[in-house]
Coordinates of C-alpha atoms and ligand atoms in Angstrom, one line a residue:
X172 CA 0.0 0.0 0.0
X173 CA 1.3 3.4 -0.9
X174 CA 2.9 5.3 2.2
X175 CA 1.7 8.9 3.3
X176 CA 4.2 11.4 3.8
X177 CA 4.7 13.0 7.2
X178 CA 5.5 16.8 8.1
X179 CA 8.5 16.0 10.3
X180 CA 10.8 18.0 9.0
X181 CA 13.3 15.3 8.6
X182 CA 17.0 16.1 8.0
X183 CA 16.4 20.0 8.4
X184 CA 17.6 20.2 11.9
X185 CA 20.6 18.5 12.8
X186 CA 19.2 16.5 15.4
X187 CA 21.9 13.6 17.6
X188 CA 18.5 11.8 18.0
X189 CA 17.0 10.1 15.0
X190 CA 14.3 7.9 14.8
X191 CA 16.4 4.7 13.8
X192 CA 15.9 1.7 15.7
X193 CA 17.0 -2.6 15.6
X194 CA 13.0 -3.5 16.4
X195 CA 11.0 -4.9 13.8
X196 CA 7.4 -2.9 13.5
X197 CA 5.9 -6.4 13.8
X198 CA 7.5 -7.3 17.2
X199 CA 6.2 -3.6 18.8
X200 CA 3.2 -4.5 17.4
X201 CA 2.7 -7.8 19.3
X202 CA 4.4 -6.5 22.5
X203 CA 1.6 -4.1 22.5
X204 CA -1.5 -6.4 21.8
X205 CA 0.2 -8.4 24.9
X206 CA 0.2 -5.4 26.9
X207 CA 4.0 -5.6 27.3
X208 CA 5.9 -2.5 28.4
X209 CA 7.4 -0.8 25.4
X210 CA 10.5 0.3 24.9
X211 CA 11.4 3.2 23.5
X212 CA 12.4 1.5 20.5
X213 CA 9.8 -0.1 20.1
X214 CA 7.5 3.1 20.4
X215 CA 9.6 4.8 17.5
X216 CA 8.4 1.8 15.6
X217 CA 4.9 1.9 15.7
X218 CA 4.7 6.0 15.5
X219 CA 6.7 5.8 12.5
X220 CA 4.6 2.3 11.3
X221 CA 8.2 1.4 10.7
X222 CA 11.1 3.0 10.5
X223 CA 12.5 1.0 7.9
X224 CA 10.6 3.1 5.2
X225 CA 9.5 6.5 4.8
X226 CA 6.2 7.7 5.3
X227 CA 3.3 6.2 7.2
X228 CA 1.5 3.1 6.1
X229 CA -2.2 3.2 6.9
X230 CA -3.1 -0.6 7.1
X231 CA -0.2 -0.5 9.5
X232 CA -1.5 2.5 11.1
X233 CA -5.2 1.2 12.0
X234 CA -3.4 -2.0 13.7
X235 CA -2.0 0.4 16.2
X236 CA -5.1 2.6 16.5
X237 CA -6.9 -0.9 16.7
X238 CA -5.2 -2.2 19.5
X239 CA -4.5 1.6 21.3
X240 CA -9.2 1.5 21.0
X241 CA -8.8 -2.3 22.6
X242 CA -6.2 -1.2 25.6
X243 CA -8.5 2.2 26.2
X244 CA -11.8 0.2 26.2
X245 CA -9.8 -2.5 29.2
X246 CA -8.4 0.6 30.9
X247 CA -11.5 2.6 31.3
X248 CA -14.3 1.3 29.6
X249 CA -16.5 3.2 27.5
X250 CA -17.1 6.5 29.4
X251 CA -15.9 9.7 27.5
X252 CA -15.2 12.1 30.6
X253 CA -15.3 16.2 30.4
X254 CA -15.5 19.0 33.3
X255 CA -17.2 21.8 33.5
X256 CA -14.5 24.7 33.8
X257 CA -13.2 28.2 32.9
X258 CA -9.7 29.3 31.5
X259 CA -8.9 32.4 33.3
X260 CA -5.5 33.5 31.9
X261 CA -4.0 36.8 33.6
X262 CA -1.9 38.0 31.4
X263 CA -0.6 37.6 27.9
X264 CA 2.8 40.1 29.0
X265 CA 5.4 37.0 28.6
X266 CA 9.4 38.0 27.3
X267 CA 10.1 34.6 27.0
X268 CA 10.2 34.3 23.6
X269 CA 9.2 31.0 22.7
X270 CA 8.9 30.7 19.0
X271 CA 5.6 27.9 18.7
X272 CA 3.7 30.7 20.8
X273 CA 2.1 33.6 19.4
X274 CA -0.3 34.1 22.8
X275 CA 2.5 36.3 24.4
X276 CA 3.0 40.2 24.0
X277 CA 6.2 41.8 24.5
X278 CA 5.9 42.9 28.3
X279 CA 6.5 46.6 27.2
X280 CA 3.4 47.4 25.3
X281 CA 1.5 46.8 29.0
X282 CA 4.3 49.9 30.7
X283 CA 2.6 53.1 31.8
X284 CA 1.6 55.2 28.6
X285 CA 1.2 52.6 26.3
X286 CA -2.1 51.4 27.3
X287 CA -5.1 53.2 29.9
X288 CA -4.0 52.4 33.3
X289 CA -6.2 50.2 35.6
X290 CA -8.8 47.8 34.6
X291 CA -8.0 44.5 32.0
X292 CA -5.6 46.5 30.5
X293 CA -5.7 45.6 26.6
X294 CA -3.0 46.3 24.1
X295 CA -4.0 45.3 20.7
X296 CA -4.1 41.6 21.6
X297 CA -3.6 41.2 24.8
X298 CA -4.9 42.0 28.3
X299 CA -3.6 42.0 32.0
X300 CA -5.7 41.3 34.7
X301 CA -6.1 42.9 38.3
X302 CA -6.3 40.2 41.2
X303 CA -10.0 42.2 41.5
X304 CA -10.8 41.3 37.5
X305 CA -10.3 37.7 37.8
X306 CA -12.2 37.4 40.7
X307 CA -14.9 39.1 39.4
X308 CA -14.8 36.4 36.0
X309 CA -14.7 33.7 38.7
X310 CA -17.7 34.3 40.3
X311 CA -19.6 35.2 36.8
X312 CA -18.9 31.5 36.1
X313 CA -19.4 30.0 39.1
X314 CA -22.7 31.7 38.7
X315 CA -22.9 29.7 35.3
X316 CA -22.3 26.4 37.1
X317 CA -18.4 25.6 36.1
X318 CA -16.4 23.4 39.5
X319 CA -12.8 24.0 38.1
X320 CA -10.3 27.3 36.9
X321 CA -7.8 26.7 34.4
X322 CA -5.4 29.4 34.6
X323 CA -1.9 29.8 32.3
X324 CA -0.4 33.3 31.9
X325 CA 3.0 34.9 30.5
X326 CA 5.8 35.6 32.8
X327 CA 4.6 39.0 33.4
X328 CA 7.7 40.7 34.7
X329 CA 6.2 41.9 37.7
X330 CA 4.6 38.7 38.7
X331 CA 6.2 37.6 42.2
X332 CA 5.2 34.8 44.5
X333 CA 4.1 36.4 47.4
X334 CA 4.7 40.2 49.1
X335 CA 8.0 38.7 50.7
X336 CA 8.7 37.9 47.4
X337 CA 7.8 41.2 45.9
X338 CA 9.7 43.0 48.5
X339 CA 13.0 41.2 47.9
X340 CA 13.0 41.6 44.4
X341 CA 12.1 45.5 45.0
X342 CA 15.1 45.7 46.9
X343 CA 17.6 43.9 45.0
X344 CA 16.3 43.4 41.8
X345 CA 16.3 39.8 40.0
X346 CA 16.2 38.2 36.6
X347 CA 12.9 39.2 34.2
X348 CA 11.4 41.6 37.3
X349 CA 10.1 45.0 36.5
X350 CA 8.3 46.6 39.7
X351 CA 4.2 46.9 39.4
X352 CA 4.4 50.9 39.3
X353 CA 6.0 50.8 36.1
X354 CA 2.7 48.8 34.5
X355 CA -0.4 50.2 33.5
X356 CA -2.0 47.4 35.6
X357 CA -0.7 45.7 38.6
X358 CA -1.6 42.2 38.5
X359 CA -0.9 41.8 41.9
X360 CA 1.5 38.6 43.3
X361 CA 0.5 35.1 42.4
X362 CA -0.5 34.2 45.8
X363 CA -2.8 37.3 45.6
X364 CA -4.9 36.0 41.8
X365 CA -5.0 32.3 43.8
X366 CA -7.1 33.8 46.5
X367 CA -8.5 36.3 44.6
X368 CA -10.0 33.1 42.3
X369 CA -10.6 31.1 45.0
X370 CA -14.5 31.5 45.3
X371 CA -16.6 29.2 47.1
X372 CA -14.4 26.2 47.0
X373 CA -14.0 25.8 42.9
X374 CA -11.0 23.4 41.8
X375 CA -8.0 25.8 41.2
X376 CA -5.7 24.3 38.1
X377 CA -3.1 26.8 37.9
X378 CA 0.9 27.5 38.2
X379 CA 2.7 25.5 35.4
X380 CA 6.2 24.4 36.0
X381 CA 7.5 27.6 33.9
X382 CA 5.2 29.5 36.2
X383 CA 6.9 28.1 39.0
X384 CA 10.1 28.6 38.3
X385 CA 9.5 32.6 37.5
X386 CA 7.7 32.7 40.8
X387 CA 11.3 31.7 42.8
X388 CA 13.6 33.3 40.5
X389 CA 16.0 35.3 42.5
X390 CA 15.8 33.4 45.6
X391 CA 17.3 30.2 47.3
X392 CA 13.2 29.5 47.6
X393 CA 13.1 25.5 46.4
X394 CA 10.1 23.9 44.4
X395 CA 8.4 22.7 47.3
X396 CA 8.2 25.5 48.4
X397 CA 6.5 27.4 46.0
X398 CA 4.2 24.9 45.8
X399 CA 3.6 24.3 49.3
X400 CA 2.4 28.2 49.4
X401 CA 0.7 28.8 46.4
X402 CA -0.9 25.5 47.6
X403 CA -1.9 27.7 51.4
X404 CA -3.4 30.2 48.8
X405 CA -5.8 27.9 47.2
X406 CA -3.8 26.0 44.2
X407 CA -5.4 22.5 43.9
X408 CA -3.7 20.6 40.9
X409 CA -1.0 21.6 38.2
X410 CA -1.2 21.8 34.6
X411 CA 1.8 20.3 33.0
X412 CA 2.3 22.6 30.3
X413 CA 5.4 24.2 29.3
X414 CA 6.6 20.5 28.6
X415 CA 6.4 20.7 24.7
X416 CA 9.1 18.2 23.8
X417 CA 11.4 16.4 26.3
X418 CA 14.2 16.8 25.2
X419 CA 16.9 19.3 25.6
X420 CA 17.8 19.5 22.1
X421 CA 14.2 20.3 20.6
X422 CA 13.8 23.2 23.6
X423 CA 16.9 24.3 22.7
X424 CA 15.8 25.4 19.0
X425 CA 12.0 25.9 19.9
X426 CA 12.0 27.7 23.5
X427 CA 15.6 28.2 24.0
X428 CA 14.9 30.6 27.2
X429 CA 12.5 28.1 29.2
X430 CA 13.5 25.6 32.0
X431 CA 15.0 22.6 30.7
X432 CA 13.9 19.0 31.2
X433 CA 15.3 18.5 34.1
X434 CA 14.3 21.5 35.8
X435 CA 10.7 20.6 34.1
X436 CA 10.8 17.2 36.0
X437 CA 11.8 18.6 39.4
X438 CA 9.0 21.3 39.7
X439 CA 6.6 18.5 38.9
X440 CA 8.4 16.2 41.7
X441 CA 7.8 19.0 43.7
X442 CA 4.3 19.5 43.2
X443 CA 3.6 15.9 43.6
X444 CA 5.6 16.1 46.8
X445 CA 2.9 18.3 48.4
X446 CA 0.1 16.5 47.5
X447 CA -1.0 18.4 44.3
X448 CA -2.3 16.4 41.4
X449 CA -1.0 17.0 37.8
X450 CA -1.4 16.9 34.3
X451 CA 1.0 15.9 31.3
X452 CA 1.3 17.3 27.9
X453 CA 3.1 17.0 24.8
X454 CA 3.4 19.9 22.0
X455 CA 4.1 18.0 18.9
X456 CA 4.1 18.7 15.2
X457 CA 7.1 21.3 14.6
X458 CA 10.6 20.7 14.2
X459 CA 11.1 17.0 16.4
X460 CA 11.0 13.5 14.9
X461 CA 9.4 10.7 16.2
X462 CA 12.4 9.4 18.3
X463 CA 12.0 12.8 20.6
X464 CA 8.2 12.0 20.9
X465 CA 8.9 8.5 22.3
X466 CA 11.6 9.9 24.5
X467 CA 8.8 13.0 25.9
X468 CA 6.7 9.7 26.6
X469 CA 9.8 8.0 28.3
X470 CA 10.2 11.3 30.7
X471 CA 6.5 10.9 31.4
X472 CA 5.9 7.6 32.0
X473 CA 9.1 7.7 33.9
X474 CA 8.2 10.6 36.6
X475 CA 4.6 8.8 36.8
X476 CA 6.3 5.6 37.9
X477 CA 7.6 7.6 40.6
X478 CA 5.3 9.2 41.6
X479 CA 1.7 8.4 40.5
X480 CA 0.9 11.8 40.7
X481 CA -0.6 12.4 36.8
X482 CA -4.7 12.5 36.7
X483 CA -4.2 12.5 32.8
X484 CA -2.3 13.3 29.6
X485 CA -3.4 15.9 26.9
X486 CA -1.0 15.7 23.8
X487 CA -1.5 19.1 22.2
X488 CA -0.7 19.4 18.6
X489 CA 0.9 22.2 17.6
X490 CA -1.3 25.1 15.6
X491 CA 1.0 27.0 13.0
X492 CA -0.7 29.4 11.4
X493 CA 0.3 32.6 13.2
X494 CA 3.4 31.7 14.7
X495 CA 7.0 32.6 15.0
X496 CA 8.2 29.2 13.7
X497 CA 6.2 29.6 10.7
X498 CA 7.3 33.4 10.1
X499 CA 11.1 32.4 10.6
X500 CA 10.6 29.5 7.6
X501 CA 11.5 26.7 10.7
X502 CA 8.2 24.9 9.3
X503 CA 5.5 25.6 7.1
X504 CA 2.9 23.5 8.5
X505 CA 2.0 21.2 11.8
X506 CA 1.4 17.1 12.3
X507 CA -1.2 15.4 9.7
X508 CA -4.2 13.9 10.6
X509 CA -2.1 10.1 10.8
X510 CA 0.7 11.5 12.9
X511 CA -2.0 12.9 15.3
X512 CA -3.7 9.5 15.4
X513 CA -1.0 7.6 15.6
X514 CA 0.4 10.2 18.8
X515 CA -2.6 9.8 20.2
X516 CA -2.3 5.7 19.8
X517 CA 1.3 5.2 20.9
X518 CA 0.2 7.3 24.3
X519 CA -2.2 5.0 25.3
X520 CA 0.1 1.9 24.9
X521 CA 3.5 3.5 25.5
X522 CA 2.0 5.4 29.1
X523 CA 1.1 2.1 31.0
X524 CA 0.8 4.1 33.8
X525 CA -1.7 7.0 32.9
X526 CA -5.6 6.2 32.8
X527 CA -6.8 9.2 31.3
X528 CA -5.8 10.8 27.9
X529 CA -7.4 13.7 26.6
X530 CA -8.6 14.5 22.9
X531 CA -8.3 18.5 22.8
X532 CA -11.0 20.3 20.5
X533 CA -9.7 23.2 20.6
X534 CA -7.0 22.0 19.0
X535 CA -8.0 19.0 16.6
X536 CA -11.6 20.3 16.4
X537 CA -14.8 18.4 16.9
X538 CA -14.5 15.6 14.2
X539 CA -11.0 15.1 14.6
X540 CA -11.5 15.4 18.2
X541 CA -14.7 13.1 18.4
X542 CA -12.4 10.4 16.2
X543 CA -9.0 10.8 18.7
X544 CA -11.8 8.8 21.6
X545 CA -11.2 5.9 19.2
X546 CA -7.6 6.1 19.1
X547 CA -7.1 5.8 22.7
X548 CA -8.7 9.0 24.3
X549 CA -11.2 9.0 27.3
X550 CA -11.6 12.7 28.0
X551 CA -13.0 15.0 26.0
X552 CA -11.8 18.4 27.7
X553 CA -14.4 21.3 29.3
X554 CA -16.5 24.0 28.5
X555 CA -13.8 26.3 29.2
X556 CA -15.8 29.2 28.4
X557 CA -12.6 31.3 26.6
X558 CA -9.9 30.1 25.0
X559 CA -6.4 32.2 23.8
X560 CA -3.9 30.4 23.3
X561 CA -4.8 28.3 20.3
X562 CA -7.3 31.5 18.9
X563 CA -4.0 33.8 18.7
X564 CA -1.9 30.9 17.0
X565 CA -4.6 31.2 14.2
X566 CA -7.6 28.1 15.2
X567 CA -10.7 28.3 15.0
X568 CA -12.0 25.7 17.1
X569 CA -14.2 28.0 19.1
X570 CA -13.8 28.9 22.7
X571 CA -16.7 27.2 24.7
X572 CA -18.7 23.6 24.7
X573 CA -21.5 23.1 26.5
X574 CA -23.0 19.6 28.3
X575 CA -25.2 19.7 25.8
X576 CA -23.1 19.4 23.0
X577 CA -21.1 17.3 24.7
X578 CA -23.6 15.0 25.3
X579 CA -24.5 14.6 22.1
X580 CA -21.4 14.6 20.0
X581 CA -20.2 11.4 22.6
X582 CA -23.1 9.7 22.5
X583 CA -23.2 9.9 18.4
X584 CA -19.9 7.8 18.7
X585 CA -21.7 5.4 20.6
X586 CA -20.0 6.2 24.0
X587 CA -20.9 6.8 27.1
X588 CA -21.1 10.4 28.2
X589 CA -19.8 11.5 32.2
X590 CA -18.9 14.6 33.7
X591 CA -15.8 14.4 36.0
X592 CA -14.9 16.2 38.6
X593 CA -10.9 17.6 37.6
X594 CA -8.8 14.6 39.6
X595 CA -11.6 12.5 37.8
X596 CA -12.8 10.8 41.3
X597 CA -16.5 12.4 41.4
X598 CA -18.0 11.4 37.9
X599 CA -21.8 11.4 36.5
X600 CA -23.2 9.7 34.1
X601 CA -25.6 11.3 31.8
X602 CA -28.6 9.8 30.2
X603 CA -28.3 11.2 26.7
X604 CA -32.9 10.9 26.9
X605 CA -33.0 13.1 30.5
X606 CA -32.4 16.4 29.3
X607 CA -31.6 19.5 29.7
X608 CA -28.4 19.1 30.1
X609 CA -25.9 21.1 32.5
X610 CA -23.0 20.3 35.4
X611 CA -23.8 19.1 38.3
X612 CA -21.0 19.0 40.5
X613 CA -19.8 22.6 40.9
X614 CA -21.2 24.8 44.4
X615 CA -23.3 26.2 42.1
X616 CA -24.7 24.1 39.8
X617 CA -27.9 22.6 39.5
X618 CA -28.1 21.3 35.9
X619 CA -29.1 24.3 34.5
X620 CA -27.5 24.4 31.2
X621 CA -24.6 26.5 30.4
X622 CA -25.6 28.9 27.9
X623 CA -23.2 30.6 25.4
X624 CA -23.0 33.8 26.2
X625 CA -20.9 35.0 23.5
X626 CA -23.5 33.6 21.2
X627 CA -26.0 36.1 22.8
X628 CA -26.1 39.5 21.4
X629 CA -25.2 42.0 24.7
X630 CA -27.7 44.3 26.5
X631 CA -27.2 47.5 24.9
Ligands
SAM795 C1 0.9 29.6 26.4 S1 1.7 28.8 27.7 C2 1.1 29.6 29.2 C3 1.7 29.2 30.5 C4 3.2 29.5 30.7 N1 3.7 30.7 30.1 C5 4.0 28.3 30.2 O1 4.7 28.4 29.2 O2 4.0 27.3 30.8 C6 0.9 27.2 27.8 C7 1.2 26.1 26.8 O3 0.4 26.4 25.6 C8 1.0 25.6 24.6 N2 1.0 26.4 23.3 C9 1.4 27.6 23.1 N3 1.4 27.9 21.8 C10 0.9 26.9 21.2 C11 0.6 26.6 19.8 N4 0.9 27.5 18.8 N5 0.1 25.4 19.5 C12 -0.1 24.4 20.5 N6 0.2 24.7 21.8 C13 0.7 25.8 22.1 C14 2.4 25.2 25.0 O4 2.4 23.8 25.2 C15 2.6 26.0 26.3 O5 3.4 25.3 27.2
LIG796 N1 -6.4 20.2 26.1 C1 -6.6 21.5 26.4 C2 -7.1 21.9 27.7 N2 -7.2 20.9 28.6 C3 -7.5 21.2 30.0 C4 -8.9 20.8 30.5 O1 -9.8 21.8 30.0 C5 -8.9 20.7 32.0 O2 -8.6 22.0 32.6 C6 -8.0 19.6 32.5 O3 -8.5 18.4 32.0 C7 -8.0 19.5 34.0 O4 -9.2 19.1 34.5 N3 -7.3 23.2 28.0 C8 -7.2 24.1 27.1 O5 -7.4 25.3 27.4 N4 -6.7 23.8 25.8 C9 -6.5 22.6 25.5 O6 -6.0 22.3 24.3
LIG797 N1 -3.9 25.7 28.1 C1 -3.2 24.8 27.3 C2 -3.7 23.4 27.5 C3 -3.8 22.7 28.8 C4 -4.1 23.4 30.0 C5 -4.2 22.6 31.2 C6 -3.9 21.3 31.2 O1 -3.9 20.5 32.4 C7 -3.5 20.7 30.0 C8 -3.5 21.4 28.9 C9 -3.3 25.0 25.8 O2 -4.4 25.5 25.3 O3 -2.4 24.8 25.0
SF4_798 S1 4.7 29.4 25.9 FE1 4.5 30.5 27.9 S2 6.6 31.1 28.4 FE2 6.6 30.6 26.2 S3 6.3 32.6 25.3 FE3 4.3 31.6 25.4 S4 3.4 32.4 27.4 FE4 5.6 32.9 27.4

C-alpha cells in the first residue's frame, strides 16, 4: 500500500536523535497487543509504522489505532469524561520568547503610557488582569455552574510569589522583574490572583512548572516551596504545560529561554511532593522527529512511575498558522491527521501508567476530536468558556462547549457520556434521553444548562 508522507521536518535540523531503531514494526506490534511495556524503540516503531521506510502506512497504522481502541476500552471502559470549567489566563505580557507561541505580548506594550491604566488593561491583543478582575470572572462563572479554573499566563515581569517575594526583588532586583508601578496594571503577586480566584471552594488548576520557576527566580526559595504556598493560597492541581518536547535538544531550538527538562521534572516532583495532582502534555508537530516523541513519553511515563501523581495526559498538537516558527521558515505547517492518530495511539500503549488521555478540540476540532476517543482517548476536555492560546496561533475551534453538545457529539460515537470532577474521582453519568443538560458538581450548579454567552447578542 502506498505510504503517506509525514510533516517532520526530517533532515532540516541537525538533530543527535533520529528515529532509527533494531526492532522490527511487527514485534512492537505484538508487544503491545500483549500489553507488554514498550521500549522506546519499540515506540519509535509503531509512531513511524516502521522505520524502515518512509512515510506512514495506513493498514499498519489502524493495527496500532486498533489495539490503542482495545487497551482504552480494558483501561476505562467506555465513558468519555469532560468538566465543567473556565480558563482564566492573567496575562498575555510574557518576554520569554518561545517561538511555537504567538499568545504572548512583549511585556512593554502593558508599561505606563502605552495602554489606559487600571482595569483589564488591553494592548491590541492582549490584556492584564487585576487580582479584583479575575475574581470578578470567577464568580460570573461560578454563577454559570463551572467546579474548576484553568489558569496559564505569560511571565509577566512583575509577577512575584508572594509580598516577601515582591519586597525582595524591590530591593535587589532579580532576573525578568520590573516593579508593578512601572505597569499600567498591577496584576498583583501570584498568591494574591489564587485567593483572589478562589470563590466558594472551585477546583484551582493553575501555576505550570515555567510558572513556577519565574515565581522563585531570585531566591534560594526551592520547588516545594512554592508549591507548598501557592498551595496555602488555594492552588489545587497543576497543569503540565510548558513541557512541549522532552528533550533538551528540541527546547533548545523551539523555547531556547525556558527551564530545561530537568528543571521541568523537578518542579513537577515538587508539586507531587505536596500533595498536588498534575497533568502531562506533549506539544508536537514542529521541528522533532518521532524518536523525541517517544523519548517525551519515556520522561513521562518515567516521573509517573515515581510518583503516581498524573490524573491525565493531553497531547497538544501544535497550531502554525500565526506563529513565529512559521514566520522564521523553521516549518511551514503542523502534524497530519495520521501522525495525530498515531500520537494519540502510541500514548495510550506507550503510558502504562496513565488512565486518562485527553482529545483537545480546541486544537484537533470536533471531528478530529470526536475520532481521537477511538484512538485511545477517554476525556473529551471542558466547556472552558474562553480560549487564547490556540485563537491567537490562528484556530478556530471556538472557545466554549456546553454539556449539551457534549452530550450529544459522545453519545453519536456510541460512547458513554460523564462529567468528571478535575482529579476525575467524582463522575456522573448522563442519560443522553434526561435532558436538559448542565453540570452538576460545581457549588453552584444545579443542571441548568450553560448557555453561550458569547452567542447572545449584549444588552445595549
Ligand atoms: C501559552 S503557555 C502559558 C503558560 C506558561 N507561560 C508556560 O509556558 O507554561 C501554555 C502552553 O500552551 C501551549 N502552546 C502555546 N502555543 C501553542 C501553539 N501554537 N500550538 C499548540 N500549543 C501551544 C504550550 O504547550 C505551552 O506550554
Ligand atoms: N487540552 C486543552 C485543555 N485541557 C485542560 C482541560 O480543560 C482541563 O482543565 C483539564 O482536563 C483539568 O481538568 N485546555 C485548554 O485550554 N486547551 C487545550 O487544548
Ligand atoms: N492551556 C493549554 C492546555 C492545557 C491546560 C491545562 C492542562 O492541564 C492541560 C493542557 C493550551 O491550550 O495549550
Ligand atoms: S509558551 Fe509560555 S513562556 Fe513561552 S512565550 Fe508563550 S506564554 Fe511565554
Amino acid at each position: 500500500m502506498e505510504r503517506v508522507s509525514t510533516n517532520v521536518p526530517r533532515g532540516r535540523f541537525e538533530f543527535a536523535q533520529r528515529p532509527e531503531t533494531d526492532q522490527s514494526f511487527e514485534n512492537a506490534l505484538a508487544k503491545a497487543r500483549a500489553g507488554d511495556r514498550l521500549t522506546v524503540d519499540d515506540g519509535v516503531e509503531l509512531l513511524t509504522t516502521g522505520t524502515a521506510f518512509d512515510g506512514i502506512d495506513p493498514r499498519r497504522k489502524e493495527l496500532v489505532l486498533e489495539a490503542a481502541d482495545q487497551r482504552r476500552a480494558e483501561v476505562v471502559g467506555e465513558e468519555v469524561t469532560f468538566v465543567a470549567n473556565l480558563n482564566n489566563n492573567v496575562t498575555t505580557a510574557c518576554n520569554t520568547g518561545c517561538l511555537f507561541c504567538n499568545f504572548k505580548d512583549p511585556a512593554g506594550e502593558f508599561e505606563r503610557g502605552q495602554v489606559p491604566d487600571g482595569g483589564v488593561a488591553h494592548t491590541d491583543r492582549g490584556f492584564t488582569k487585576t487580582p479584583a478582575d479575575s475574581r470578578r470572572i470567577v464568580t460570573d462563572a461560578l454563577e454559570r455552574g463551572i467546579y474548576e479554573v484553568t489558569s496559564v499566563s505569560g511571565l509577566h515581569p512583575a509577577l512575584a510569589l508572594d509580598d516577601d517575594h515582591r519586597e525582595a526583588l524591590d530591593a535587589q532586583g532579580g532576573p525578568n522583574y520590573k516593579p508593578a508601578s512601572m505597569y499600567a496594571t498591577d496584576p498583583g503577586t501570584y498568591v494574591e490572583q489564587l485567593e483572589a480566584m478562589a470563590v466558594d471552594g472551585v477546583h484551582l488548576h493553575s501555576m505550570t512548572p515555567e510558572e513556577a520557576a519565574h515565581a522563585r527566580r531570585g531566591t534560594d526559595r526551592s520547588y516545594e516551596q512554592v508549591y507548598r504556598r501557592l498551595k496555602r493560597a488555594g492552588l489545587d492541581s497543576v497543569p503540565g504545560t510548558a513541557a512541549e518536547i522532552l528533550v533538551d535538544e528540541v527546547r533548545d531550538v523551539i523555547c531556547p529561554q525556558k527551564i530545561d527538562t530537568g528543571e521541568w521534572v523537578a518542579a513537577m516532583e515538587a508539586a507531587a511532593a505536596v500533595g498536588l495532582d498534575v497533568t502531562a502534555t506533549i506539544m508536537y508537530g514542529h521541528v522533532e522527529n518521532e524518536a523525541h516523541r517517544i523519548q517525551h513519553l519515556d520522561v513521562v511515563r518515567e516521573f509517573q512511575d515515581r510518583t503516581g501523581a498524573i490524573t491525565e495526559f493531553v497531547p497538544l498538537s501544535f497550531v502554525h498558522h500565526d506563529t513565529p516558527l512559521v514566520e522564521k521558515g523553521m516549518v511551514s505547517t503542523g502534524a497530519t491527521q495520521a501522525e495525530d492518530e498515531l500520537l494519540m495511539a502510541v500514548s495510550r500503549l506507550y503510558l502504562d501508567n496513565v488512565e486518562n488521555l485527553q482529545s483537545s478540540w480546541v486544537k484537533f476540532g470536533d471531528e478530529l476530536g470526536l475520532k481521537m476517543l477511538s484512538c485511545g482517548a477517554n476525556d473529551f476536555m471542558g466547556t472552558i468558556l474562553s480560549e487564547e492560546i490556540t485563537k491567537r496561533a490562528g484556530g478556530e475551534f471556538g472557545e466554549f462547549r456546553s454539556v449539551r453538545e457534549y452530550v450529544e457529539m459522545i453519545t453519536a460515537v456510541g460512547r458513554v457520556p460523564a462529567e468528571r470532577s478535575t482529579d476525575y474521582r467524582q463522575r456522573r453519568v448522563v442519560d443522553p434521553e434526561e435532558g436538559p443538560f448542565g453540570p452538576t458538581l460545581g457549588p453552584n450548579a444545579d443542571g441548568t444548562p450553560l448557555v453561550d454567552r458569547s452567542a447572545v447578542p449584549a444588552d445595549d
